[in-house]
GROMACS .gro file of C-alpha atoms in nm:
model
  225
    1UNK     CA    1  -1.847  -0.717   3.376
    2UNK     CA    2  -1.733  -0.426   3.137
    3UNK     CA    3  -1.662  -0.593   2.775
    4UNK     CA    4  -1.348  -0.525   2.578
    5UNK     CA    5  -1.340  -0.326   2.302
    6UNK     CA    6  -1.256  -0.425   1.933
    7UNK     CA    7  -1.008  -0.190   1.795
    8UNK     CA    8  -0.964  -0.215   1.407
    9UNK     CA    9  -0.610  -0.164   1.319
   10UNK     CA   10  -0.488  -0.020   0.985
   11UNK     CA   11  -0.133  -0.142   0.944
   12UNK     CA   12  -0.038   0.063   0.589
   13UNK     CA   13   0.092  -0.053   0.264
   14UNK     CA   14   0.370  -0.333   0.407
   15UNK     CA   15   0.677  -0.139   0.560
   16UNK     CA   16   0.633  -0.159   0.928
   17UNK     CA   17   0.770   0.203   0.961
   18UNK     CA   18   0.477   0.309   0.779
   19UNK     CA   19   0.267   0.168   1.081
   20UNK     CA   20   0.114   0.534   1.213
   21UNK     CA   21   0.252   0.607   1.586
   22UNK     CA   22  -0.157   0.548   1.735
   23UNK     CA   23  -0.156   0.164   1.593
   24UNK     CA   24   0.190   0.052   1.702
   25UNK     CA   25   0.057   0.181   2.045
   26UNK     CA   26  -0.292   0.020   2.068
   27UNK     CA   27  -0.118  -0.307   1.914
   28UNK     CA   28   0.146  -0.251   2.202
   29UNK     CA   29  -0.148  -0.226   2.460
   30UNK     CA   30  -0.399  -0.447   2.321
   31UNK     CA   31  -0.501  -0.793   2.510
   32UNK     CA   32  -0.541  -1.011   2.218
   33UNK     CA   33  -0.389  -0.948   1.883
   34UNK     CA   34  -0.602  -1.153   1.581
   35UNK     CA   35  -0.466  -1.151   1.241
   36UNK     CA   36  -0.584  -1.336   0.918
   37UNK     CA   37  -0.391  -1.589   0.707
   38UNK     CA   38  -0.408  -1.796   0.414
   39UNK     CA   39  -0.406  -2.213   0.479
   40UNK     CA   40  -0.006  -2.144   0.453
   41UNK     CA   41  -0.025  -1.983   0.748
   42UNK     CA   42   0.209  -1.696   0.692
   43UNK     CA   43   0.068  -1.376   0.779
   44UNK     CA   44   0.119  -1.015   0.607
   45UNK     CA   45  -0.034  -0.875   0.863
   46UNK     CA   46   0.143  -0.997   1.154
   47UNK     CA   47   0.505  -1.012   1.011
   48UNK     CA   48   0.383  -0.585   0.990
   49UNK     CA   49   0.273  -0.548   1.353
   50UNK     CA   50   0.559  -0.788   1.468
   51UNK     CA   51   0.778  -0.503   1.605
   52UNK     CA   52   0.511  -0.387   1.816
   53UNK     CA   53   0.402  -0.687   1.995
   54UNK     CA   54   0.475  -0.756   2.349
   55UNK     CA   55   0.520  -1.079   2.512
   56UNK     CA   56   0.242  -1.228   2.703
   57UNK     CA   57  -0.020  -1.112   2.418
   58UNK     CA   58  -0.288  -1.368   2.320
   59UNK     CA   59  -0.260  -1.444   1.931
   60UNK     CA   60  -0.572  -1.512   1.768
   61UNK     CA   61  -0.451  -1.654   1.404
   62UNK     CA   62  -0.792  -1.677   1.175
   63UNK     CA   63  -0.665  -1.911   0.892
   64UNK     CA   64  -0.930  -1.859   0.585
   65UNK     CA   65  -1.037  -2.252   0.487
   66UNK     CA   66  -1.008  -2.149   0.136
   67UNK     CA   67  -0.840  -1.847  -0.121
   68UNK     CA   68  -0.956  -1.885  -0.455
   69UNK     CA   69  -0.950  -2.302  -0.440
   70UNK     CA   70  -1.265  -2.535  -0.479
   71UNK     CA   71  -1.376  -2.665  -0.177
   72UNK     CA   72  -1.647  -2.990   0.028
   73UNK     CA   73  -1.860  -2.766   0.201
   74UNK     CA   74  -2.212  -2.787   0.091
   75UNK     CA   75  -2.212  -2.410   0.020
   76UNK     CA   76  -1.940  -2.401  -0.190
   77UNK     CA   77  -1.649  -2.158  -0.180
   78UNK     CA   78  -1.944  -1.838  -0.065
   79UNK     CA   79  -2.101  -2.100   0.200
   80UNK     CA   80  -1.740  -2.197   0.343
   81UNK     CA   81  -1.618  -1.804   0.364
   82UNK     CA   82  -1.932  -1.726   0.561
   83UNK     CA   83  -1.896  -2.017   0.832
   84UNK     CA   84  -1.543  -1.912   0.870
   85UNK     CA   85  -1.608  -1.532   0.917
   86UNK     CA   86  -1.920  -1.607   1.193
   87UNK     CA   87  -1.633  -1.884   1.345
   88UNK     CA   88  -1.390  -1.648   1.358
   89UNK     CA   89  -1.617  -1.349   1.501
   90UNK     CA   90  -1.741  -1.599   1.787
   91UNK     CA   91  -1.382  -1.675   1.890
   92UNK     CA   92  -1.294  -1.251   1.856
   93UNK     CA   93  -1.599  -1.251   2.075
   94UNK     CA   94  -1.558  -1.478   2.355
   95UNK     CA   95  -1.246  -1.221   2.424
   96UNK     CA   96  -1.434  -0.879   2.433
   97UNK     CA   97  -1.711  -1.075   2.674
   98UNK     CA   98  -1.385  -1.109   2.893
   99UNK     CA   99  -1.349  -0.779   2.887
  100UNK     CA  100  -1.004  -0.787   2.676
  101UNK     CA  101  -0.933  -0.574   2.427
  102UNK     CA  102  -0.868  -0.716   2.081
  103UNK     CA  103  -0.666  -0.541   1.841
  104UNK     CA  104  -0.801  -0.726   1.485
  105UNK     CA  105  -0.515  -0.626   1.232
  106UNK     CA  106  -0.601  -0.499   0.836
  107UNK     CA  107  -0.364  -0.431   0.593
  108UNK     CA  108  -0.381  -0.076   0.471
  109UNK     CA  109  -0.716   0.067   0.589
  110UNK     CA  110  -0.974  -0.136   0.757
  111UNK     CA  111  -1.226   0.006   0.568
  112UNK     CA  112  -1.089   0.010   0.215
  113UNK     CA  113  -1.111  -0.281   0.082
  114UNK     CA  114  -1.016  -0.461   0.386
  115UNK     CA  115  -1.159  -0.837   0.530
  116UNK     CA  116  -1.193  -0.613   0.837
  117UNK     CA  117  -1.544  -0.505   0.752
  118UNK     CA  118  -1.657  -0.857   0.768
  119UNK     CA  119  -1.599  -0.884   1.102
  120UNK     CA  120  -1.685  -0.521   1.202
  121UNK     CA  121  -2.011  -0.630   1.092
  122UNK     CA  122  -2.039  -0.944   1.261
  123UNK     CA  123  -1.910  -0.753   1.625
  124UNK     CA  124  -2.033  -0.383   1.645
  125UNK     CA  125  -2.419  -0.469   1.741
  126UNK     CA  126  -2.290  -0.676   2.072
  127UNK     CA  127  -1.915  -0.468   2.133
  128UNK     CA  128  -1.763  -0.105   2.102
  129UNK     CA  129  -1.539  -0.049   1.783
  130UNK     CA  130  -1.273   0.199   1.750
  131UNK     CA  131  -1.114   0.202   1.402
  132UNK     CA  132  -0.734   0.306   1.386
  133UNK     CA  133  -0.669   0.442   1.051
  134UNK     CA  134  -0.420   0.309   0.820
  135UNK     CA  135  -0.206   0.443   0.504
  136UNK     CA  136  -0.358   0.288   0.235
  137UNK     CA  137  -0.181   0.090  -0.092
  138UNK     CA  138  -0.329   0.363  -0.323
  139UNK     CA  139  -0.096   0.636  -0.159
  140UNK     CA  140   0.222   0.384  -0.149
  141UNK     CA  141   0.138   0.305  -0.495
  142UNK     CA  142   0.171   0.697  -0.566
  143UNK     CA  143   0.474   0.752  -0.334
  144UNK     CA  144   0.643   0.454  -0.554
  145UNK     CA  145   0.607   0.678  -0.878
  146UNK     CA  146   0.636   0.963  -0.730
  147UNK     CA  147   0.369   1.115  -0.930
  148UNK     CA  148   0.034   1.287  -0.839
  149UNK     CA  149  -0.252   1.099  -0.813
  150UNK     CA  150  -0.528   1.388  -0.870
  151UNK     CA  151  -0.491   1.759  -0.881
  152UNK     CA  152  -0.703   2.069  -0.824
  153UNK     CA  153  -1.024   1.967  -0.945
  154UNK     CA  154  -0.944   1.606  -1.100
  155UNK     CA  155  -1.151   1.329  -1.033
  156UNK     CA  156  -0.982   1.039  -0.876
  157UNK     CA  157  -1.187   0.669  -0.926
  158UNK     CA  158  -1.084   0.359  -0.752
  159UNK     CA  159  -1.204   0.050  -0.940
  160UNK     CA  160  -1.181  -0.356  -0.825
  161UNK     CA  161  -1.026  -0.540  -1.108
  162UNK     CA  162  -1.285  -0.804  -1.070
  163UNK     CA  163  -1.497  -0.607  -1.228
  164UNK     CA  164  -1.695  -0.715  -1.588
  165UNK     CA  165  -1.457  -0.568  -1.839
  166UNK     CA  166  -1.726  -0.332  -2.034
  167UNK     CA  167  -1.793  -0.203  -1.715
  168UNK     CA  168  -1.389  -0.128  -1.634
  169UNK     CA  169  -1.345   0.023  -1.991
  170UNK     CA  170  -1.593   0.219  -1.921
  171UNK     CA  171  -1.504   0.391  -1.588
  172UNK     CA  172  -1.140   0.396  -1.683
  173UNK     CA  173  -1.219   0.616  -1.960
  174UNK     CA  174  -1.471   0.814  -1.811
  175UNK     CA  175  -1.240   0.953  -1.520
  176UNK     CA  176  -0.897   1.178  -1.495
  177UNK     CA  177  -0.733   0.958  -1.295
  178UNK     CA  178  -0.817   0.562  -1.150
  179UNK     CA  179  -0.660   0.304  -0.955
  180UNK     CA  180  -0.695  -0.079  -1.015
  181UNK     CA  181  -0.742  -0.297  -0.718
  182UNK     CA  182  -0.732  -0.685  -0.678
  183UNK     CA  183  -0.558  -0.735  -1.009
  184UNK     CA  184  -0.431  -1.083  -0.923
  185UNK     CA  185  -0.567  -1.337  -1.222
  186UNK     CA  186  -0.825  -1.041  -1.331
  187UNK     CA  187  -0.477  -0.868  -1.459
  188UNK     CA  188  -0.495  -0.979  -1.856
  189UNK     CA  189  -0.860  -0.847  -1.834
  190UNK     CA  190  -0.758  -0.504  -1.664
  191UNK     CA  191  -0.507  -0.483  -1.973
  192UNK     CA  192  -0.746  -0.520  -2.196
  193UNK     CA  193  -0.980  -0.272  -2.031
  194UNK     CA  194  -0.687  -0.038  -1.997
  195UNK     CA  195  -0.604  -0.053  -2.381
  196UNK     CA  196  -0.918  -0.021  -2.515
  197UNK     CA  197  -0.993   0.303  -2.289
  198UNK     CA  198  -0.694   0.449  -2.430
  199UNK     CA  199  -0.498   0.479  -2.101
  200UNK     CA  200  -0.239   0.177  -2.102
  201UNK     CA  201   0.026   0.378  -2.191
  202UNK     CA  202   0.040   0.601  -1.934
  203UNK     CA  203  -0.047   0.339  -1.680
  204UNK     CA  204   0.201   0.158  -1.425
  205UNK     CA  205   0.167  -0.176  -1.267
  206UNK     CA  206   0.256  -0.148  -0.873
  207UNK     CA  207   0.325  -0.466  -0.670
  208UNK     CA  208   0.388  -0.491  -0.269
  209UNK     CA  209   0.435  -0.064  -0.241
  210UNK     CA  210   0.628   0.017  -0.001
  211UNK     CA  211   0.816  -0.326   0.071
  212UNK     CA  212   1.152  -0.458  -0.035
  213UNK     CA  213   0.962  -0.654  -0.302
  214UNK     CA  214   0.790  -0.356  -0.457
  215UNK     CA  215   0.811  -0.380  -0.855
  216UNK     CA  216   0.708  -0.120  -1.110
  217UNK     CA  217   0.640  -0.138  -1.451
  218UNK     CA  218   0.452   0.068  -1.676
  219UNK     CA  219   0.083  -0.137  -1.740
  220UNK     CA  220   0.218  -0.223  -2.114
  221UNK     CA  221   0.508  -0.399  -2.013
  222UNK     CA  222   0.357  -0.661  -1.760
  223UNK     CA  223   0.351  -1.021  -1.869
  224UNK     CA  224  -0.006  -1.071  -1.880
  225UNK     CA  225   0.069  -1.489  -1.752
   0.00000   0.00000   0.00000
């Protein structure tokens, strides 16, 4: 039996007519649609590909046991994330054995920071992978202040807020341009990092580009609670 392939699906920023015309078709044409979620259950990713799904489509909903939360399992919060990821590639498995296709949605880009890559990793010895490209929060973040990220010979440098805060002042300052990731509860820390590099002022906050809940602020003026 031929197996399916796994098609890795880059849904943009949030606003489903940023979608690019190849992934609303292989979402369209795919088998099995799998999407991730929170223990809430509500998921970005498939309220996105929503307009592009067809009736008759098997929904694979991987529900992560845990966010940032304690949790039981013997492993703690790293041993419980890595059950759920090989659980979750098994059951995205058992499909492309079938031979169906599975589109797995990502936000953005599957490979930029994406929980794509975990299962990517997990699939692509045993299956065939095609990854579909997506427009990531970096250029919605731009298009939302309509300003330039880089220029000519600028360097652009794309930092996770979770990282220690010497180590952010010290990139931050060290580059022409940078974009903060994963700010979440690292945000009074990025501050911080930002002030003491010298760039806060001319820094701006960006949350949910490119959806009907985007905000902007400039960096300074963002309650830090």
């Amino acid at each position: 039996m031929t197996t399916g392939t796994l098609f890795g699906v880059g849904l943009g920023p949030g606003d489903p007519e940023l979608v690019t015309v190849k992934a609303a078709r292989v979402i369209g044409e795919a088998d099995v649609v799998a999407y991730h979620s929170a223990r809430h259950g509500h998921s970005i990713a498939r309220r996105i590909a929503e307009p592009y799904l067809r009736a008759g489509q098997i929904e694979e909903h991987l529900v992560y046991p845990v966010t940032t939360e304690t949790t039981s399992h013997p492993g703690g919060y790293d041993g419980a994330i890595e059950d759920f990821y090989t659980e979750a590639a098994e059951r995205i498995a058992s499909h492309l054995a079938a031979g169906r296709n599975v589109a797995l949605l990502a936000e953005g880009d599957p490979l930029f920071y994406s929980s794509y890559m975990n299962m990517h990793t997990r699939l692509t010895e045993r299956f065939h992978a095609v990854i579909v490209p997506g427009v990531t929060s970096v250029s919605a973040a731009s298009a939302a202040i309509s300003t330039p990220l880089v220029q000519g010979e600028q360097v652009l440098t794309i930092l996770p807020g979770t990282l220690p805060a010497g180590e952010l002042q010290r990139r931050l300052a060290d580059t022409d341009a940078a974009v903060v990731m994963k700010l979440g509860r690292s945000y009074p820390a990025v501050r911080q990092a930002l002030s003491s590099a010298g760039r806060l002022d001319e820094a701006f906050y960006v949350e949910r580009a490119s959806t009907e809940a985007q905000r902007v602020l400039p960096a300074a003026d963002v309650d830090e609670t």
